[in-house]
Amino acid sequence: MSTPLSIKIDRSSPIPLYHQVVQGIEGAIRDGSLASGTRLENEIELAQRLRLSRPTIRKAMDDLVQSGLLVRKRGVGTQVVSSQIRRHLELSSLNDDLERAGKKPSTSLLSFEHIPAPEQIQELLSLPKDVSVYHFTRLRSAGGSPLALMENWVRDDIVELDEKSLRAHGLYELLREAGVNFRLAQQRIGATIADGAQAEALDTEAGSALVTMQRTAVDDTGRNVETGSHVYRADAYSFEMTLVQR
Amino acid sequence: MSTPLSIKIDRSSPIPLYHQVVQGIEGAIRDGSLASGTRLENEIELAQRLRLSRPTIRKAMDDLVQSGLLVRKRGVGTQVVSSQIRRHLELSSLNDDLERAGKKPSTSLLSFEHIPAPEQIQELLSLPKDVSVYHFTRLRSAGGSPLALMENWVRDDIVELDEKSLRAHGLYELLREAGVNFRLAQQRIGATIADGAQAEALDTEAGSALVTMQRTAVDDTGRNVETGSHVYRADAYSFEMTLVQR
DNA sequence: CAGTGGTCTAGACCACTGC
DNA sequence: CAGTGGTCTAGACCACTGC
């Protein structure tokens, strides 16, 4: 009732052992040797066969359950989630989402200013009184057609921004280069109707549907680094995610 | 530089020790004895003081990091996330979201049928050929005003549904009573414009903004139990979530 | 009842951070 | 350099599941 898994463990690699197990199982799922619904070996057997301890195996399993690739049931076993559900999994991590927010398609800078934080922004970013913000709007396009209108505020005590660097690089790229390690983001997604200015910028009609997104991102020192308010053409963008029961 | 935490551990309780630690820290954060940004004791010290092993403490910390209450940095320490970010945290778990999908405000049943699965649904639910589905639409209202129009398909080999039970109970309530344990949900959120029928049902105007949500939910045996397509009045509803870097 | 995941211990050694 | 979290071991005992 269970499928033996062939995973190579390299003890001289700098990649942690549990993560090698994660990659091995991910790989086996991706290449089809672990089909949807397949039951895995039990944890103790797998640990013995790979010459790893059970806690190491469990750490790997925990990660895979968290990322939505496996489901576990006490007393029964662990199995691979259906391919239907796995299809868009890769979009659900903060990292990928931040990547998309900072890179890939072309982005043009529409406005830029360096100002004292408006009250609401000061609150959203929990800013000390002497910290100002960069405020700018950008237009994201993909394949030549406009996709999103993005307005952001970034605290100025962590990174130095100017128009030139924002024209050349993604926001998250710049922040990471400045040593910011993101840990958390609080996000709200809704809908609205395009007003005249939005419609013109996004090359659509006033009254068409837009997806709205507000996000505030936190780094590993607990600072709220940036907050943004974005609108996307609803015919070109939606948010996909996988929720995991905890 | 660190705050001693007073947590009571009850070794005779059926609640796992690591979860007592989670509850203790959550409680201390909620009642303010652990303020935003506070550094916690290091893991070894905390383990010794509570007379627990370090892995047990770490399991608790892992949970709190995953739920977005704490941020950790190697070589530095663990600290409490800012209250600004924590504010809407409780909405982000699958459980709460499912709760909201099945209960609370009043819900009326608009249509109900028990039919062979349309091709697209059969695919979304990865249904065997001999399994049919329940298909129904409901209107959710809160405080007397309509909020959402919900269309769902549920496989008929897991639970028996009829109009009467759906009028009396939430969908997820019924599914849980039938022994279904949800583990995962795949979700897509976007926007659209209300058409005439939607506008009438939701007591709004044609052309107003709606938030759209499609979801497929998976139980602990790996089955795709139900899929749904919902629209919400954008002026009354938005999705909030906390993304955690992994 | 046999099989499985869930919890827990008591360490060890390492990598990274900030001074 | 001292302090911190990150990884790993080799077990033990328990609770739940399905037959």
Short mmCIF file of C-alpha atoms (C1' of nucleotides) in Angstrom, two decimals:
data_model
loop_
_atom_site.label_atom_id
_atom_site.label_comp_id
_atom_site.label_asym_id
_atom_site.label_seq_id
_atom_site.Cartn_x
_atom_site.Cartn_y
_atom_site.Cartn_z
CA MET A 1 0.00 0.00 0.00
CA SER A 2 2.97 2.34 0.00
CA THR A 3 5.50 3.44 -2.56
CA PRO A 4 9.23 3.20 -1.94
CA LEU A 5 10.84 6.53 -2.61
CA SER A 6 14.29 6.84 -4.10
CA ILE A 7 15.95 9.93 -2.70
CA LYS A 8 19.66 10.63 -2.67
CA ILE A 9 21.00 12.18 0.49
CA ASP A 10 24.32 13.97 0.28
CA ARG A 11 25.78 14.46 3.74
CA SER A 12 28.55 16.68 2.46
CA SER A 13 26.09 19.14 0.89
CA PRO A 14 25.46 22.48 2.59
CA ILE A 15 21.73 21.91 1.99
CA PRO A 16 20.15 20.69 5.24
CA LEU A 17 19.22 17.01 5.21
CA TYR A 18 15.51 17.67 5.82
CA HIS A 19 15.50 20.03 2.87
CA GLN A 20 17.10 17.43 0.65
CA VAL A 21 14.20 15.16 1.62
CA VAL A 22 11.73 17.94 0.78
CA GLN A 23 13.34 18.44 -2.63
CA GLY A 24 13.44 14.69 -3.22
CA ILE A 25 9.74 14.26 -2.52
CA GLU A 26 8.82 17.38 -4.48
CA GLY A 27 10.84 16.03 -7.38
CA ALA A 28 9.19 12.62 -7.21
CA ILE A 29 5.77 14.26 -7.22
CA ARG A 30 6.67 16.52 -10.10
CA ASP A 31 8.12 13.78 -12.31
CA GLY A 32 5.18 11.50 -11.61
CA SER A 33 6.96 8.71 -9.71
CA LEU A 34 4.77 9.70 -6.76
CA ALA A 35 1.28 9.96 -8.25
CA SER A 36 -1.68 11.86 -6.80
CA GLY A 37 -3.21 10.04 -3.89
CA THR A 38 -0.24 7.71 -3.42
CA ARG A 39 0.45 6.67 0.15
CA LEU A 40 4.02 7.27 1.30
CA GLU A 41 6.04 4.89 3.44
CA ASN A 42 5.56 5.48 7.12
CA GLU A 43 7.95 7.90 8.76
CA ILE A 44 10.00 5.37 10.69
CA GLU A 45 10.57 3.16 7.68
CA LEU A 46 11.54 6.13 5.51
CA ALA A 47 13.94 7.37 8.18
CA GLN A 48 15.65 4.00 8.42
CA ARG A 49 15.92 3.56 4.69
CA LEU A 50 17.45 7.03 4.17
CA ARG A 51 19.59 6.61 7.31
CA LEU A 52 18.12 9.73 8.86
CA SER A 53 16.44 10.27 12.20
CA ARG A 54 12.69 10.39 12.42
CA PRO A 55 12.59 14.04 13.55
CA THR A 56 14.49 14.99 10.40
CA ILE A 57 11.96 13.13 8.26
CA ARG A 58 9.10 14.73 10.15
CA LYS A 59 10.54 18.20 9.65
CA ALA A 60 10.55 17.53 5.92
CA MET A 61 6.99 16.17 6.03
CA ASP A 62 5.83 19.19 8.03
CA ASP A 63 7.17 21.50 5.34
CA LEU A 64 5.44 19.54 2.59
CA VAL A 65 2.15 19.50 4.49
CA GLN A 66 2.45 23.24 5.06
CA SER A 67 3.08 23.86 1.40
CA GLY A 68 0.05 21.77 0.50
CA LEU A 69 1.73 18.86 -1.30
CA LEU A 70 0.91 16.19 1.28
CA VAL A 71 -1.96 15.42 3.65
CA ARG A 72 -1.45 13.39 6.82
CA LYS A 73 -3.89 11.45 8.92
CA ARG A 74 -3.03 10.00 12.28
CA GLY A 75 -3.25 6.24 12.45
CA VAL A 76 -3.55 6.06 8.68
CA GLY A 77 -0.65 7.59 6.81
CA THR A 78 0.55 10.33 4.53
CA GLN A 79 -0.50 10.79 0.94
CA VAL A 80 0.07 13.03 -2.06
CA VAL A 81 -2.57 15.71 -2.69
CA SER A 82 -4.49 15.62 -5.97
CA SER A 83 -2.88 17.27 -8.95
CA GLN A 84 -5.98 19.40 -9.42
CA ILE A 85 -5.25 21.18 -6.18
CA ARG A 86 -1.49 21.27 -6.62
CA ARG A 87 -1.65 23.03 -9.97
CA HIS A 88 -1.25 26.61 -8.80
CA LEU A 89 0.49 25.96 -5.53
CA GLU A 90 3.68 27.69 -6.49
CA LEU A 91 1.97 31.08 -6.46
CA SER A 92 1.00 30.94 -2.85
CA SER A 93 4.23 31.73 -1.06
CA LEU A 94 5.10 35.22 0.06
CA ASN A 95 8.37 34.98 -1.77
CA ASP A 96 6.86 34.35 -5.19
CA ASP A 97 4.29 36.99 -4.61
CA LEU A 98 6.95 39.48 -3.66
CA GLU A 99 8.93 38.47 -6.72
CA ARG A 100 5.97 39.21 -8.91
CA ALA A 101 5.51 42.51 -7.11
CA GLY A 102 9.05 43.57 -7.87
CA LYS A 103 10.16 42.07 -11.16
CA LYS A 104 9.38 40.35 -14.40
CA PRO A 105 7.05 42.45 -16.57
CA SER A 106 7.97 46.02 -17.48
CA THR A 107 7.26 48.79 -15.00
CA SER A 108 7.20 52.54 -15.55
CA LEU A 109 7.48 55.18 -12.87
CA LEU A 110 4.60 57.69 -12.99
CA SER A 111 5.42 59.85 -9.97
CA PHE A 112 7.96 60.06 -7.17
CA GLU A 113 8.32 62.15 -4.02
CA HIS A 114 10.17 62.08 -0.71
CA ILE A 115 7.87 63.51 1.96
CA PRO A 116 6.98 63.48 5.66
CA ALA A 117 4.61 60.56 6.25
CA PRO A 118 0.90 61.37 6.04
CA GLU A 119 -0.82 60.43 9.29
CA GLN A 120 -2.45 57.29 7.94
CA ILE A 121 0.83 55.99 6.50
CA GLN A 122 2.69 56.79 9.69
CA GLU A 123 0.18 54.60 11.47
CA LEU A 124 0.26 51.77 8.93
CA LEU A 125 4.05 51.62 9.09
CA SER A 126 4.24 52.27 12.85
CA LEU A 127 6.77 54.99 12.02
CA PRO A 128 8.85 56.89 14.59
CA LYS A 129 8.19 60.62 14.29
CA ASP A 130 11.48 61.50 12.63
CA VAL A 131 11.14 59.01 9.80
CA SER A 132 9.91 60.19 6.39
CA VAL A 133 8.73 58.15 3.42
CA TYR A 134 9.17 57.76 -0.28
CA HIS A 135 5.85 57.90 -2.10
CA PHE A 136 5.57 56.83 -5.72
CA THR A 137 3.22 55.35 -8.28
CA ARG A 138 4.14 52.88 -10.99
CA LEU A 139 2.38 51.24 -13.91
CA ARG A 140 3.01 47.57 -14.46
CA SER A 141 2.58 46.15 -17.94
CA ALA A 142 2.86 42.64 -19.29
CA GLY A 143 3.22 41.87 -22.96
CA GLY A 144 2.78 45.53 -23.82
CA SER A 145 -0.63 45.94 -22.18
CA PRO A 146 -1.14 47.63 -18.82
CA LEU A 147 -1.91 45.34 -15.92
CA ALA A 148 -1.67 47.22 -12.66
CA LEU A 149 -1.42 50.65 -11.11
CA MET A 150 0.70 50.56 -7.96
CA GLU A 151 1.05 53.21 -5.27
CA ASN A 152 3.64 52.63 -2.54
CA TRP A 153 5.09 54.22 0.57
CA VAL A 154 8.52 53.12 1.84
CA ARG A 155 10.22 54.32 5.03
CA ASP A 156 13.39 56.24 4.32
CA ASP A 157 15.57 54.99 7.18
CA ILE A 158 16.17 51.58 5.65
CA VAL A 159 16.90 52.23 2.01
CA GLU A 160 17.73 55.21 -0.14
CA LEU A 161 15.48 55.39 -3.20
CA ASP A 162 15.47 57.72 -6.18
CA GLU A 163 13.73 57.90 -9.53
CA LYS A 164 16.68 56.47 -11.38
CA SER A 165 17.00 53.29 -9.32
CA LEU A 166 13.22 52.74 -9.35
CA ARG A 167 13.18 53.01 -13.13
CA ALA A 168 15.94 50.43 -13.39
CA HIS A 169 14.99 47.95 -10.66
CA GLY A 170 12.02 46.36 -8.94
CA LEU A 171 11.11 47.67 -5.50
CA TYR A 172 11.67 44.38 -3.73
CA GLU A 173 14.92 43.90 -5.58
CA LEU A 174 16.14 47.26 -4.24
CA LEU A 175 14.96 46.48 -0.74
CA ARG A 176 16.64 43.09 -0.68
CA GLU A 177 19.87 44.63 -1.92
CA ALA A 178 19.66 47.08 0.97
CA GLY A 179 19.70 44.07 3.32
CA VAL A 180 15.97 43.80 4.03
CA ASN A 181 14.77 40.26 4.75
CA PHE A 182 10.99 40.05 4.50
CA ARG A 183 9.15 37.82 6.91
CA LEU A 184 5.48 38.74 6.86
CA ALA A 185 2.93 40.62 4.83
CA GLN A 186 -0.57 41.65 5.80
CA GLN A 187 -2.79 41.80 2.75
CA ARG A 188 -6.35 42.78 1.88
CA ILE A 189 -7.97 41.98 -1.46
CA GLY A 190 -11.19 43.48 -2.76
CA ALA A 191 -12.81 44.95 -5.85
CA THR A 192 -13.73 48.33 -7.25
CA ILE A 193 -14.84 50.13 -10.40
CA ALA A 194 -12.28 51.97 -12.53
CA ASP A 195 -12.56 55.75 -12.38
CA GLY A 196 -11.54 57.91 -15.33
CA ALA A 197 -7.87 58.27 -14.42
CA GLN A 198 -7.44 54.59 -13.60
CA ALA A 199 -9.19 53.58 -16.79
CA GLU A 200 -6.94 55.77 -18.88
CA ALA A 201 -3.75 54.55 -17.23
CA LEU A 202 -4.81 50.92 -17.55
CA ASP A 203 -6.08 51.33 -21.11
CA THR A 204 -9.56 50.14 -20.25
CA GLU A 205 -12.98 51.73 -19.78
CA ALA A 206 -14.28 53.69 -16.83
CA GLY A 207 -16.65 51.41 -14.93
CA SER A 208 -14.75 48.21 -15.63
CA ALA A 209 -13.84 45.86 -12.78
CA LEU A 210 -10.56 46.20 -10.89
CA VAL A 211 -9.05 43.96 -8.24
CA THR A 212 -7.71 46.00 -5.32
CA MET A 213 -4.88 44.96 -3.04
CA GLN A 214 -3.39 46.69 -0.01
CA ARG A 215 -0.27 45.23 1.53
CA THR A 216 2.07 46.03 4.38
CA ALA A 217 5.33 44.06 4.57
CA VAL A 218 7.44 43.35 7.66
CA ASP A 219 11.13 42.44 7.79
CA ASP A 220 13.02 40.11 10.12
CA THR A 221 13.67 42.88 12.62
CA GLY A 222 9.95 43.50 12.97
CA ARG A 223 9.85 46.81 11.09
CA ASN A 224 6.99 47.59 8.73
CA VAL A 225 9.11 48.42 5.71
CA GLU A 226 6.58 49.37 3.07
CA THR A 227 2.88 49.61 2.41
CA GLY A 228 1.17 49.77 -0.94
CA SER A 229 -2.20 50.09 -2.57
CA HIS A 230 -2.54 48.44 -5.96
CA VAL A 231 -5.31 48.02 -8.53
CA TYR A 232 -5.28 45.33 -11.23
CA ARG A 233 -7.39 44.92 -14.35
CA ALA A 234 -9.79 42.16 -13.32
CA ASP A 235 -9.71 40.66 -16.81
CA ALA A 236 -5.97 40.15 -16.55
CA TYR A 237 -5.25 39.30 -12.94
CA SER A 238 -6.51 37.32 -9.97
CA PHE A 239 -4.98 36.09 -6.74
CA GLU A 240 -4.50 32.39 -6.25
CA MET A 241 -3.58 30.79 -2.98
CA THR A 242 -3.63 27.56 -1.07
CA LEU A 243 -4.93 27.61 2.48
CA VAL A 244 -3.68 24.90 4.82
CA GLN A 245 -5.58 23.77 7.88
CA ARG A 246 -3.43 24.16 10.98
CA MET B 1 17.12 42.82 26.64
CA SER B 2 14.58 40.03 27.05
CA THR B 3 11.33 39.66 28.91
CA PRO B 4 10.73 36.78 31.33
CA LEU B 5 7.50 35.09 30.44
CA SER B 6 5.22 33.62 33.05
CA ILE B 7 3.50 30.58 31.60
CA LYS B 8 1.87 27.83 33.58
CA ILE B 9 2.48 24.33 32.28
CA ASP B 10 0.06 21.63 33.38
CA ARG B 11 1.55 18.21 32.75
CA SER B 12 -1.68 16.44 33.57
CA SER B 13 -3.62 18.36 30.91
CA PRO B 14 -4.57 16.61 27.68
CA ILE B 15 -3.41 19.74 25.81
CA PRO B 16 0.07 19.07 24.39
CA LEU B 17 2.86 20.88 26.20
CA TYR B 18 3.98 22.79 23.11
CA HIS B 19 0.44 24.01 22.63
CA GLN B 20 0.24 25.21 26.21
CA VAL B 21 3.34 27.26 25.42
CA VAL B 22 1.67 28.63 22.27
CA GLN B 23 -1.41 29.60 24.26
CA GLY B 24 0.72 31.13 26.99
CA ILE B 25 2.65 33.33 24.59
CA GLU B 26 -0.49 34.26 22.65
CA GLY B 27 -2.12 35.21 25.91
CA ALA B 28 0.85 37.32 27.01
CA ILE B 29 0.80 39.13 23.69
CA ARG B 30 -2.93 39.71 23.85
CA ASP B 31 -2.97 41.04 27.41
CA GLY B 32 -0.01 43.31 26.72
CA SER B 33 2.57 41.73 29.02
CA LEU B 34 4.53 40.97 25.86
CA ALA B 35 4.46 44.25 23.91
CA SER B 36 5.07 44.71 20.19
CA GLY B 37 8.72 44.42 19.33
CA THR B 38 9.67 42.81 22.64
CA ARG B 39 12.51 40.32 22.49
CA LEU B 40 11.72 36.93 24.02
CA GLU B 41 14.12 34.91 26.15
CA ASN B 42 16.29 32.61 24.10
CA GLU B 43 14.95 29.14 23.48
CA ILE B 44 17.31 27.27 25.80
CA GLU B 45 16.65 29.58 28.72
CA LEU B 46 12.90 29.40 28.20
CA ALA B 47 13.06 25.61 27.98
CA GLN B 48 14.98 25.35 31.25
CA ARG B 49 12.73 27.76 33.07
CA LEU B 50 9.54 25.96 31.98
CA ARG B 51 11.22 22.56 32.52
CA LEU B 52 10.56 21.55 28.93
CA SER B 53 12.93 20.31 26.26
CA ARG B 54 14.18 22.71 23.63
CA PRO B 55 12.46 20.87 20.74
CA THR B 56 9.14 21.34 22.53
CA ILE B 57 9.80 25.07 22.86
CA ARG B 58 10.87 25.27 19.24
CA LYS B 59 7.71 23.51 18.07
CA ALA B 60 5.71 26.17 19.90
CA MET B 61 7.83 28.97 18.40
CA ASP B 62 7.46 27.49 14.92
CA ASP B 63 3.69 27.60 15.27
CA LEU B 64 3.76 31.22 16.42
CA VAL B 65 6.07 32.23 13.58
CA GLN B 66 3.80 30.46 11.11
CA SER B 67 0.78 32.24 12.45
CA GLY B 68 2.57 35.57 12.16
CA LEU B 69 2.84 36.53 15.83
CA LEU B 70 6.62 36.24 16.11
CA VAL B 71 9.61 36.88 13.87
CA ARG B 72 12.92 35.09 14.38
CA LYS B 73 16.42 35.99 13.28
CA ARG B 74 19.33 33.63 13.58
CA GLY B 75 22.06 34.88 15.85
CA VAL B 76 19.81 37.63 17.14
CA GLY B 77 16.62 36.39 18.72
CA THR B 78 12.86 36.20 18.55
CA GLN B 79 10.51 39.15 18.86
CA VAL B 80 6.83 40.03 18.84
CA VAL B 81 5.42 41.38 15.57
CA SER B 82 3.95 44.88 15.56
CA SER B 83 0.34 45.23 16.59
CA GLN B 84 -0.44 46.97 13.32
CA ILE B 85 0.26 43.77 11.45
CA ARG B 86 -1.29 41.47 14.04
CA ARG B 87 -4.63 43.24 13.97
CA HIS B 88 -6.46 41.09 11.46
CA LEU B 89 -4.45 37.94 11.85
CA GLU B 90 -7.30 35.86 13.15
CA LEU B 91 -9.02 35.92 9.78
CA SER B 92 -6.24 34.23 7.92
CA SER B 93 -6.60 30.60 8.89
CA LEU B 94 -8.49 28.14 6.76
CA ASN B 95 -10.61 27.18 9.71
CA ASP B 96 -11.94 30.65 10.36
CA ASP B 97 -12.50 31.19 6.72
CA LEU B 98 -14.44 27.97 6.47
CA GLU B 99 -16.42 28.95 9.53
CA ARG B 100 -17.42 32.16 7.86
CA ALA B 101 -18.31 30.20 4.73
CA GLY B 102 -20.70 27.96 6.61
CA LYS B 103 -22.24 29.85 9.49
CA LYS B 104 -22.94 33.04 11.34
CA PRO B 105 -25.02 35.44 9.23
CA SER B 106 -28.33 34.27 7.80
CA THR B 107 -28.34 32.24 4.63
CA SER B 108 -31.22 31.43 2.32
CA LEU B 109 -31.35 28.61 -0.21
CA LEU B 110 -32.22 29.85 -3.70
CA SER B 111 -31.96 26.61 -5.69
CA PHE B 112 -31.06 22.96 -5.14
CA GLU B 113 -30.52 19.98 -7.42
CA HIS B 114 -28.89 16.55 -7.32
CA ILE B 115 -27.36 15.89 -10.73
CA PRO B 116 -24.62 14.07 -12.64
CA ALA B 117 -21.48 16.22 -12.50
CA PRO B 118 -20.98 18.63 -15.41
CA GLU B 119 -17.66 17.95 -17.08
CA GLN B 120 -15.90 20.96 -15.60
CA ILE B 121 -17.01 20.09 -12.07
CA GLN B 122 -16.05 16.46 -12.53
CA GLU B 123 -12.58 17.70 -13.37
CA LEU B 124 -12.34 20.23 -10.54
CA LEU B 125 -13.34 17.60 -8.00
CA SER B 126 -11.38 14.78 -9.66
CA LEU B 127 -14.58 12.74 -9.47
CA PRO B 128 -14.85 9.04 -10.28
CA LYS B 129 -17.38 8.46 -13.05
CA ASP B 130 -20.12 7.04 -10.86
CA VAL B 131 -20.19 9.95 -8.43
CA SER B 132 -22.84 12.65 -8.80
CA VAL B 133 -23.03 16.07 -7.18
CA TYR B 134 -25.35 18.33 -5.28
CA HIS B 135 -25.58 21.74 -6.92
CA PHE B 136 -27.15 24.68 -5.11
CA THR B 137 -27.09 28.44 -4.77
CA ARG B 138 -27.48 30.40 -1.57
CA LEU B 139 -27.73 34.05 -0.61
CA ARG B 140 -25.80 35.18 2.43
CA SER B 141 -26.99 38.22 4.31
CA ALA B 142 -25.60 40.05 7.30
CA GLY B 143 -27.60 42.45 9.36
CA GLY B 144 -30.51 42.16 6.97
CA SER B 145 -28.63 43.26 3.85
CA PRO B 146 -27.39 40.83 1.21
CA LEU B 147 -23.67 40.18 1.17
CA ALA B 148 -22.87 37.26 -1.09
CA LEU B 149 -24.27 34.96 -3.72
CA MET B 150 -22.81 31.49 -3.41
CA GLU B 151 -22.95 28.61 -5.88
CA ASN B 152 -21.58 25.24 -4.75
CA TRP B 153 -21.06 21.69 -5.96
CA VAL B 154 -20.59 18.87 -3.42
CA ARG B 155 -19.84 15.23 -4.23
CA ASP B 156 -22.64 12.91 -3.15
CA ASP B 157 -20.59 9.95 -1.90
CA ILE B 158 -19.46 11.66 1.28
CA VAL B 159 -22.54 13.34 2.65
CA GLU B 160 -26.24 13.24 2.01
CA LEU B 161 -27.67 16.74 1.47
CA ASP B 162 -31.22 17.95 1.00
CA GLU B 163 -32.99 21.29 0.94
CA LYS B 164 -34.18 20.95 4.50
CA SER B 165 -30.77 20.41 6.07
CA LEU B 166 -29.22 23.18 3.94
CA ARG B 167 -31.87 25.60 5.09
CA ALA B 168 -31.17 24.74 8.70
CA HIS B 169 -27.38 24.39 8.74
CA GLY B 170 -24.22 25.77 7.20
CA LEU B 171 -22.55 23.71 4.50
CA TYR B 172 -19.32 23.21 6.41
CA GLU B 173 -21.24 22.38 9.54
CA LEU B 174 -23.04 19.59 7.66
CA LEU B 175 -19.83 18.33 6.13
CA ARG B 176 -18.02 18.23 9.45
CA GLU B 177 -20.91 16.36 11.02
CA ALA B 178 -20.61 13.81 8.23
CA GLY B 179 -17.02 13.21 9.39
CA VAL B 180 -15.18 15.35 6.85
CA ASN B 181 -11.90 16.84 8.13
CA PHE B 182 -10.73 19.64 5.87
CA ARG B 183 -7.04 20.01 5.26
CA LEU B 184 -6.51 22.24 2.23
CA ALA B 185 -8.32 24.71 0.05
CA GLN B 186 -7.26 26.12 -3.29
CA GLN B 187 -8.67 29.61 -3.77
CA ARG B 188 -8.76 32.27 -6.45
CA ILE B 189 -9.90 35.83 -5.79
CA GLY B 190 -10.75 38.40 -8.46
CA ALA B 191 -13.26 41.04 -9.39
CA THR B 192 -16.20 41.50 -11.71
CA ILE B 193 -19.14 43.78 -12.51
CA ALA B 194 -22.61 42.85 -11.27
CA ASP B 195 -25.00 41.72 -14.01
CA GLY B 196 -28.73 42.29 -13.70
CA ALA B 197 -29.56 39.09 -11.83
CA GLN B 198 -26.65 39.44 -9.42
CA ALA B 199 -27.50 43.04 -8.76
CA GLU B 200 -31.10 42.19 -7.98
CA ALA B 201 -30.20 39.34 -5.64
CA LEU B 202 -27.61 41.44 -3.84
CA ASP B 203 -29.84 44.52 -3.69
CA THR B 204 -27.33 46.69 -5.51
CA GLU B 205 -27.01 48.18 -8.99
CA ALA B 206 -25.98 46.49 -12.19
CA GLY B 207 -22.42 47.60 -12.95
CA SER B 208 -21.32 47.79 -9.32
CA ALA B 209 -18.14 46.05 -8.19
CA LEU B 210 -18.17 42.46 -6.92
CA VAL B 211 -15.38 40.40 -5.40
CA THR B 212 -15.27 36.90 -6.90
CA MET B 213 -13.96 33.80 -5.15
CA GLN B 214 -13.62 30.26 -6.40
CA ARG B 215 -12.61 27.59 -3.94
CA THR B 216 -12.02 23.85 -3.94
CA ALA B 217 -11.60 22.15 -0.55
CA VAL B 218 -9.75 18.90 0.20
CA ASP B 219 -10.22 16.60 3.19
CA ASP B 220 -7.71 14.53 5.14
CA THR B 221 -8.15 11.57 2.84
CA GLY B 222 -7.15 13.64 -0.15
CA ARG B 223 -10.61 13.89 -1.71
CA ASN B 224 -11.79 17.14 -3.26
CA VAL B 225 -15.03 17.42 -1.34
CA GLU B 226 -16.60 20.58 -2.68
CA THR B 227 -16.02 23.46 -5.04
CA GLY B 228 -17.77 26.78 -5.08
CA SER B 229 -17.99 30.04 -6.93
CA HIS B 230 -19.01 33.03 -4.85
CA VAL B 231 -19.54 36.74 -5.49
CA TYR B 232 -19.50 39.38 -2.75
CA ARG B 233 -20.60 42.99 -2.73
CA ALA B 234 -17.28 44.84 -2.88
CA ASP B 235 -18.59 47.57 -0.59
CA ALA B 236 -19.27 45.03 2.14
CA TYR B 237 -16.54 42.42 1.88
CA SER B 238 -12.82 41.96 1.29
CA PHE B 239 -10.34 39.17 1.96
CA GLU B 240 -7.65 39.72 4.54
CA MET B 241 -4.71 37.44 5.04
CA THR B 242 -1.24 37.27 6.44
CA LEU B 243 1.48 35.78 4.29
CA VAL B 244 4.46 34.26 6.04
CA GLN B 245 7.86 33.88 4.44
CA ARG B 246 8.95 30.25 4.47
"C1'" DC C 1 -4.99 -5.86 17.20
"C1'" DA C 2 -1.26 -3.97 14.10
"C1'" DG C 3 0.03 0.15 11.91
"C1'" DT C 4 0.38 4.95 11.76
"C1'" DG C 5 1.30 9.71 12.93
"C1'" DG C 6 1.65 12.95 17.40
"C1'" DT C 7 4.33 14.32 21.30
"C1'" DC C 8 8.41 14.58 24.07
"C1'" DT C 9 13.21 14.14 25.92
"C1'" DA C 10 18.26 15.39 26.50
"C1'" DG C 11 21.40 16.25 24.53
"C1'" DA C 12 25.22 17.68 20.37
"C1'" DC C 13 27.34 20.63 17.01
"C1'" DC C 14 26.97 24.29 13.75
"C1'" DA C 15 26.17 29.03 11.33
"C1'" DC C 16 25.16 33.46 11.78
"C1'" DT C 17 24.96 38.13 14.07
"C1'" DG C 18 26.56 42.12 16.34
"C1'" DC C 19 29.89 44.09 19.11
"C1'" DC D 1 34.01 36.78 20.90
"C1'" DA D 2 29.50 35.69 23.25
"C1'" DG D 3 24.82 34.94 22.19
"C1'" DT D 4 21.34 33.25 19.35
"C1'" DG D 5 18.58 30.34 16.39
"C1'" DG D 6 19.22 26.14 12.85
"C1'" DT D 7 20.00 21.32 12.29
"C1'" DC D 8 20.36 16.61 13.78
"C1'" DT D 9 20.35 12.27 16.56
"C1'" DA D 10 18.27 8.03 18.85
"C1'" DG D 11 15.38 6.95 21.06
"C1'" DA D 12 10.44 6.58 24.16
"C1'" DC D 13 5.55 6.41 24.85
"C1'" DC D 14 1.03 7.63 23.38
"C1'" DA D 15 -3.54 8.26 20.64
"C1'" DC D 16 -5.95 7.24 16.88
"C1'" DT D 17 -7.52 4.39 12.82
"C1'" DG D 18 -9.24 0.54 10.43
"C1'" DC D 19 -9.80 -4.19 10.31
#
